[in-house]
XYZ file of C-alpha atoms in Angstrom:
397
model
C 10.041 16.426 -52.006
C 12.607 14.057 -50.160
C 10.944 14.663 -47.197
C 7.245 13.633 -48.363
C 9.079 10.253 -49.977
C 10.780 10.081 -47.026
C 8.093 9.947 -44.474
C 5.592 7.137 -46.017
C 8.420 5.051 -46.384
C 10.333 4.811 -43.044
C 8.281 6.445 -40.432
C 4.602 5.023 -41.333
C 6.378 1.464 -41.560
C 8.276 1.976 -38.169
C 4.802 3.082 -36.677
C 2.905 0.190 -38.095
C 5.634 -2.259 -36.225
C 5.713 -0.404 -33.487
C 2.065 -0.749 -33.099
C 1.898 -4.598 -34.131
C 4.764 -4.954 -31.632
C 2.860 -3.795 -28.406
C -0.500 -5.152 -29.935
C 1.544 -8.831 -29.818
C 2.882 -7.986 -26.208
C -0.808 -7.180 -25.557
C -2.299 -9.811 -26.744
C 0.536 -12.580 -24.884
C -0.152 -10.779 -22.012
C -3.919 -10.906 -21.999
C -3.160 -14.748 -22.848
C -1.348 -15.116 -19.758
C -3.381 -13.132 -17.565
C -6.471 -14.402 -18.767
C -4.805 -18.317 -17.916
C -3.887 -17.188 -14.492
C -6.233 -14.398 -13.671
C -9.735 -15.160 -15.716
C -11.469 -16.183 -12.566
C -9.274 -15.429 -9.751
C -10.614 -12.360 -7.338
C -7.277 -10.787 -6.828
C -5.213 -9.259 -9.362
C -1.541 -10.024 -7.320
C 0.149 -8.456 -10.118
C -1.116 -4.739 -9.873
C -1.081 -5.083 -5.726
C 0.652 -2.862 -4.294
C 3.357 -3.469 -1.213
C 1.986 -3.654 2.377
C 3.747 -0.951 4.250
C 3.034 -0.582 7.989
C 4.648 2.105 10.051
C 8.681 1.015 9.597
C 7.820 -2.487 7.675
C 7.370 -3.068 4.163
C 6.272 -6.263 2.778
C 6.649 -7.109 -1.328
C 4.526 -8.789 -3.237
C 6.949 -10.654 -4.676
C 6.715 -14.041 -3.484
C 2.744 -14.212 -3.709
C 3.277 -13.292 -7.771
C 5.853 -16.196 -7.723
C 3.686 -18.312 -6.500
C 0.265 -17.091 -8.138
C 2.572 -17.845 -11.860
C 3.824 -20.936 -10.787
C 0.536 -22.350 -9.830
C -2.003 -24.139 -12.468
C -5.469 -25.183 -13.154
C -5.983 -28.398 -15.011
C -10.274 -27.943 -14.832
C -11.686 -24.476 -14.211
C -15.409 -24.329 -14.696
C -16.917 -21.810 -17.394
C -18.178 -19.638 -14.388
C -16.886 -19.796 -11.190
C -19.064 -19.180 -8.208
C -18.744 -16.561 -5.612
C -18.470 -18.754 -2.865
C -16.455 -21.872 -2.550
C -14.694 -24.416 -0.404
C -10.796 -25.316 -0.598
C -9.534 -28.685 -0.211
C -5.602 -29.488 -0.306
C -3.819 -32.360 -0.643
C -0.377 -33.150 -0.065
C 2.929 -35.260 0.104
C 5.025 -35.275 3.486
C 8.836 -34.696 3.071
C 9.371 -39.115 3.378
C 7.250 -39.098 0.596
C 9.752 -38.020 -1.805
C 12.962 -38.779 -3.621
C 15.274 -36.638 -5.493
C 15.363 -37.462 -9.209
C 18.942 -38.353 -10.577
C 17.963 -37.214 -14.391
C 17.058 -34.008 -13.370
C 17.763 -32.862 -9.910
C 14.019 -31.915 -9.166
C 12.016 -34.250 -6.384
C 9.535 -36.661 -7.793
C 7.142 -38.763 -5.888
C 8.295 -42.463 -4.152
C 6.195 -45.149 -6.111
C 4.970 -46.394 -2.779
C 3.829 -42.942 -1.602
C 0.877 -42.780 -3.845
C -1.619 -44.538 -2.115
C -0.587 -41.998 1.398
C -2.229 -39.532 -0.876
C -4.901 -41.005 -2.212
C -5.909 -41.893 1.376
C -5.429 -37.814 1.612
C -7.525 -37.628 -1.190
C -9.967 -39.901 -0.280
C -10.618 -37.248 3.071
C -11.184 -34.659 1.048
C -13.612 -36.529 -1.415
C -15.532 -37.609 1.479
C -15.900 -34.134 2.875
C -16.816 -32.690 -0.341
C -19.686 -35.171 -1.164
C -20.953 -34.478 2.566
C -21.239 -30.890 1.772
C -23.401 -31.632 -1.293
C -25.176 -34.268 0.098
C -26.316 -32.142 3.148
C -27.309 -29.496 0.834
C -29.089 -31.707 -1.123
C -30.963 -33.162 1.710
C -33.322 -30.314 2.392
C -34.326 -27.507 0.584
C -32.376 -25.257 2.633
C -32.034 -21.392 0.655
C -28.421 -20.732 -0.356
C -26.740 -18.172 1.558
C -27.582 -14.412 0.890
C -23.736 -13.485 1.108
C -23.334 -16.221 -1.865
C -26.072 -13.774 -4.255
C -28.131 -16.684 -3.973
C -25.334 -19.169 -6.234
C -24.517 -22.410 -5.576
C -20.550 -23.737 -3.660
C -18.531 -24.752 -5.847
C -15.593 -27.248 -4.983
C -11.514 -26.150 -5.538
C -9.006 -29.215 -5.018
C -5.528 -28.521 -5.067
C -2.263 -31.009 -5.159
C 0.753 -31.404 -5.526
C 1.965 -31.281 -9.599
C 4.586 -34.598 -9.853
C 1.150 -36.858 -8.060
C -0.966 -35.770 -10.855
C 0.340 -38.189 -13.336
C 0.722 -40.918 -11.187
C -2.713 -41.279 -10.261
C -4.650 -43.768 -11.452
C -7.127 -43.192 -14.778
C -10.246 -44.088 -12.534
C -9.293 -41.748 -9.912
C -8.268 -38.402 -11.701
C -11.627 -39.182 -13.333
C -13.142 -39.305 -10.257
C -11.525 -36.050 -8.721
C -12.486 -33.871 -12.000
C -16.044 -35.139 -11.425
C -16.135 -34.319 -7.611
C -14.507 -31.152 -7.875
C -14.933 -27.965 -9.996
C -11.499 -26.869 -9.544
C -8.268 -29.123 -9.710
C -5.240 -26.823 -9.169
C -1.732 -28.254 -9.300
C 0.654 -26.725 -6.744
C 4.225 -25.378 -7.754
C 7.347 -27.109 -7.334
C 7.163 -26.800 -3.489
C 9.012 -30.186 -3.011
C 12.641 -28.810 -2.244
C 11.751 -27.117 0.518
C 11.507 -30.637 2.321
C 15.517 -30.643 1.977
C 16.620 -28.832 4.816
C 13.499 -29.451 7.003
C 15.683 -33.025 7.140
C 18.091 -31.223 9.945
C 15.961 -29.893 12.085
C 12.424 -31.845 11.840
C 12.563 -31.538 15.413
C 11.956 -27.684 15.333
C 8.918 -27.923 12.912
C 7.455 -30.322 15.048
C 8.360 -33.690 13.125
C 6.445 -31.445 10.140
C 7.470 -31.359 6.499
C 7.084 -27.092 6.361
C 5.983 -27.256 2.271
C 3.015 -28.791 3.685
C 1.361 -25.408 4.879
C 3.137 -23.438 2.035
C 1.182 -25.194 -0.020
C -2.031 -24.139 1.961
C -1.038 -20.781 1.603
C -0.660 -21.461 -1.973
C -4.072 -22.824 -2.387
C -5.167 -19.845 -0.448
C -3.816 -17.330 -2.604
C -5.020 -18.423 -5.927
C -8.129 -19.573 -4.486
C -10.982 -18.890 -7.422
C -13.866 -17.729 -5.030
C -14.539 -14.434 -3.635
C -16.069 -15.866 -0.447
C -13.601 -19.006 0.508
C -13.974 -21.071 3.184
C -10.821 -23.358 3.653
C -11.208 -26.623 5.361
C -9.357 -29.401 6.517
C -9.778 -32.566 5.768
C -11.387 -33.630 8.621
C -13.766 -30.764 9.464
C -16.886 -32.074 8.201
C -20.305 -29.982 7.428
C -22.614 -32.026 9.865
C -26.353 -30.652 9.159
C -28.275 -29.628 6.309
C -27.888 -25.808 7.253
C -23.960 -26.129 7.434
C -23.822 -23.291 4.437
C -25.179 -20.453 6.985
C -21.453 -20.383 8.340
C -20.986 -18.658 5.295
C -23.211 -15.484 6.570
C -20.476 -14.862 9.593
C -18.495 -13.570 6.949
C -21.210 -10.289 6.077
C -19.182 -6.654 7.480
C -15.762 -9.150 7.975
C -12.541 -10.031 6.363
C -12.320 -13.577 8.155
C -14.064 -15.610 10.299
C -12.556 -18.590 12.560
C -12.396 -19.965 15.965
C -9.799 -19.843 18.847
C -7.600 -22.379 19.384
C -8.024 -24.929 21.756
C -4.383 -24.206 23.170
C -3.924 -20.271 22.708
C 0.031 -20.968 21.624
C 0.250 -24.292 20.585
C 1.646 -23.729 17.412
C 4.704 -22.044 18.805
C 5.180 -25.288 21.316
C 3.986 -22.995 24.129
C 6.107 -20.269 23.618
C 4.420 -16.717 23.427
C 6.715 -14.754 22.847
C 8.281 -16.309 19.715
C 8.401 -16.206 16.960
C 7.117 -12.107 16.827
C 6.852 -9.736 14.373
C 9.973 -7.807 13.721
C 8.257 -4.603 14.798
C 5.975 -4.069 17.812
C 3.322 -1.859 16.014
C 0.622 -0.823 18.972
C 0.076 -0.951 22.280
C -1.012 -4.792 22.482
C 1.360 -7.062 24.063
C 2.239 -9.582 21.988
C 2.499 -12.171 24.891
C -1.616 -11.491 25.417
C -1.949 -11.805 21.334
C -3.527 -15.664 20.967
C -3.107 -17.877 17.370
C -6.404 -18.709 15.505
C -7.552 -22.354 14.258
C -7.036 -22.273 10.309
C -8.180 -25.954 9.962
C -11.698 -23.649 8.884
C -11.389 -20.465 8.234
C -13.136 -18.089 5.707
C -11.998 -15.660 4.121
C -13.223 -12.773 2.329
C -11.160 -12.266 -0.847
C -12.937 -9.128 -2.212
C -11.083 -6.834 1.034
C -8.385 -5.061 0.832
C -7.614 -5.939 4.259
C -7.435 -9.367 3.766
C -5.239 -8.673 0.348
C -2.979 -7.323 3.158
C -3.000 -10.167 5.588
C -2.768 -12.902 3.288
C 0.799 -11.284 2.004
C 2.112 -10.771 5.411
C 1.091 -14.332 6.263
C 2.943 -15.507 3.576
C 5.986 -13.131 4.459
C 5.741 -14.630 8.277
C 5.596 -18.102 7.021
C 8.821 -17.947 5.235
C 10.445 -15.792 7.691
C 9.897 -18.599 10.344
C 10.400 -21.237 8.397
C 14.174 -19.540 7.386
C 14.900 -18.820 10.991
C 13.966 -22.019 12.666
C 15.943 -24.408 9.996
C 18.667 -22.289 9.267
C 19.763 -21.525 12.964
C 17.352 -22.854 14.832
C 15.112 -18.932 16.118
C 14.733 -20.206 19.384
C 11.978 -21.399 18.921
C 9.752 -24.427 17.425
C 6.337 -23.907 15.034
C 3.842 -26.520 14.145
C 2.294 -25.316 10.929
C 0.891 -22.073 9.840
C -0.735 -20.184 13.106
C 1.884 -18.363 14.518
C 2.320 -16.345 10.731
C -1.454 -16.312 10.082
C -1.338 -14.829 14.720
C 1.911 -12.323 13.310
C -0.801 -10.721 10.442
C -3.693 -10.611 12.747
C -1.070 -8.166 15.069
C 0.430 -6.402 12.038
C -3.272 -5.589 11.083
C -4.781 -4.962 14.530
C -7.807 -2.216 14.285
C -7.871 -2.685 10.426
C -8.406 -6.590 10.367
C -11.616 -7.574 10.618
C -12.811 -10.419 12.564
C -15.782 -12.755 12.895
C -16.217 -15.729 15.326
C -18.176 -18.727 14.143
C -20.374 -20.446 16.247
C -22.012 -23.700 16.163
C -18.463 -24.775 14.796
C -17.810 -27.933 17.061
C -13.815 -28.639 17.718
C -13.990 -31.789 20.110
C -10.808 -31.138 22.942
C -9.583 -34.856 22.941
C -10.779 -38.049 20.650
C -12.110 -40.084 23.265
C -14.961 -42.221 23.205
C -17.478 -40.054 24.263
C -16.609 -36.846 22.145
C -17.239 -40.080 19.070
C -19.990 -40.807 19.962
C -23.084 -40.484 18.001
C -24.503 -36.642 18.225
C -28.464 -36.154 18.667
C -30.527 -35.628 15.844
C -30.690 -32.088 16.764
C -27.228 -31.104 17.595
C -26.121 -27.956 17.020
C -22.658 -28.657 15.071
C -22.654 -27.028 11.654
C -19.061 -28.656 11.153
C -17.369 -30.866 13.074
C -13.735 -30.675 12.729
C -11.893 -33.901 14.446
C -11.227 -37.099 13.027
C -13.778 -39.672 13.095
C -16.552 -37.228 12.215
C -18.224 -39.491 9.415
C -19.252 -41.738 11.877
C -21.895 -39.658 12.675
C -21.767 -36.535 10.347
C -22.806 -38.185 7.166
C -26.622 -37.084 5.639
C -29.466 -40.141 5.532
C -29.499 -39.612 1.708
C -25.764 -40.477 1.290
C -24.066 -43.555 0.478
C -20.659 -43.665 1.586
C -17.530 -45.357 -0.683
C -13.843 -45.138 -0.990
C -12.119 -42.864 -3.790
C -10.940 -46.086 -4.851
C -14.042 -47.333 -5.992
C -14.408 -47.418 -10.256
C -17.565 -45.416 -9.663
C -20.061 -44.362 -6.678
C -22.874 -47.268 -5.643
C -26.692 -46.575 -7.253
């Protein structure tokens, strides 16, 4: 009938598009999930909104900047446990491009980053050479694997790198990541550097960044100069068993609001806690545990703060200063109070001042796992290790 000619001829055809159609859509976006997502912990994409009590927080701008972020080396099998290194480009450091209106690198800014670079190299190869220098077991909460290295930077510095170097950094690390186009943001930081401390505010953004695309389940972030100073420097990694994070206080309990307790808050009060009484948190090393919920949670309402502070104190000032990143990452330790869960390290050593004695040479059998203050590989670096610049064609015999 016209029916039965009717059917094989229109509606099988429309169903065999149809089906190729979403197969295609499928397939492009397993493509770009498995790009972005193949060896990340978190999927950002399916997480759902933080809501506490009257506050909701989207996911929106962690997506944004999960897509925008990408991996020029990823290993064939990434690690569960793993250090992050990140290096960046201070606001003087740039200069907006005429052809295109984006911000590219000044020519004479490159070697300020590859000293930054350097830092990180040099922390990296102290890690591996301490655990090289013993045969110390690898830590239980690592199933017994190996650290594996993440470096991230900024995208425009890439290119301008010399050959010898980016050789060098693929080599050293078993991550690069290339951060998003975070440069604009050092615009309007231009009128007001005075309430960000003198600070280009992109420059913990991108630590953030790092943060949330980080590859390894078990992440410890460190700065540049917080260096692993024994051969059993990878047990820091067991603080993290039953917690979401694990840090140390701050030398000064509100020094990166300038002093200022009360601001910037929250913008609700959510228990009992006074906020005043609620201290910041040193992030120059902190792990984190990126197979919790709970920290799912704080890392998006540390990125909300961030931005929230950063809008307020350039735009009309907040009444109030930051320095950096611990007043958002002290707002999501409130938001989360009771669910949040900490650990303290110890044996991490964070010197008050840089005088002579706190540089001087530490005993044989100190007890600093990692010492995080400047001058650190006077005295931090392993027998077996031979130290030389990341400007050096290749390492010494």
């Amino acid at each position: 009938s016209a029916r039965d000619f009717v059917f094989p001829k229109i509606i099988l055809p429309l169903i065999a598009c149809t089906m190729l159609f979403l197969a295609s859509v499928a397939c492009l976006g397993a493509l770009i999930n498995a790009q972005r997502n193949a060896f990340q912990v978190v999927d950002w994409v399916n997480l759902p909104d933080v809501e506490i009590q009257n506050y909701t927080v989207s996911t929106e701008s962690a997506i944004r900047l999960v897509a925008e972020t990408t991996f020029i080396q990823v290993p064939d099998k990434p690690m569960r446990c793993g250090l992050i290194f990140n290096a960046a480009l201070v606001a003087e450091g740039w200069v907006q491009s005429a052809e295109n209106n984006t911000f590219v690198p000044k020519p004479g800014s490159i070697n300020t980053v590859i000293g930054y670079l350097d830092e990180n190299v040099q922390t990296a190869r102290v890690g591996k050479a301490w655990a090289a220098y013993k045969d110390v077991p690898l830590p239980q909460v690592c199933n017994g694997q190996p650290l594996q290295y993440a470096l991230f930077l900024d995208k425009y510095i890439w290119p301008m790198l010399p050959a010898t170097i980016r050789e060098t950094l693929l080599a050293e690390f078993d991550f690069v990541g290339l951060y998003p186009d975070l440069a604009h943001l050092s615009v309007f930081v231009a009128l007001h550097m005075k309430r960000m401390q003198h600070r280009d505010p992109s420059l913990w953004l991108r630590r953030i960044c790092a943060t949330l695309v980080t590859p390894f389940e078990i992440t410890f972030n460190l700065d540049a100069d917080a260096l692993p100073c024994r051969h059993d420097w990878m047990d820091l990694f067991e603080t993290i068993q039953g917690a979401d994070f694990a840090a140390i206080p701050t030398r000064i309990p509100f020094g990166g609001s300038c002093n200022n307790r009360e601001k910037p808050a929250p913008p609700v009060m959510i228990h009992e806690l006074l906020w005043s009484k609620f201290p910041e948190i040193n992030l120059g090393a902190v792990l984190l545990n990126m197979t919790s919920t709970s920290t799912h949670r704080a890392m998006i309402l540390y990125l909300d703060a961030y931005l929230r502070e950063v809008r307020d104190v350039i735009v009309d000032g907040g009444g109030y200063c930051i320095h950096g990143d611990q007043t958002a990452w002290r707002e999501a330790m409130y938001m989360l109070k009771g669910e949040l869960r900490r650990a303290q390290f110890s044996n991490m050593c964070r010197p008050k001042y840089r005088s002579p004695a706190n540089l001087a040479p530490l005993k044989e059998n100190h007890a600093c796992l990692v010492y995080h203050r400047k001058g650190g590989m006077r005295f931090c670096v392993p027998p077996n290790m031979k130290v030389h610049s990341l400007k050096d064609a290749s390492p010494p015999d």
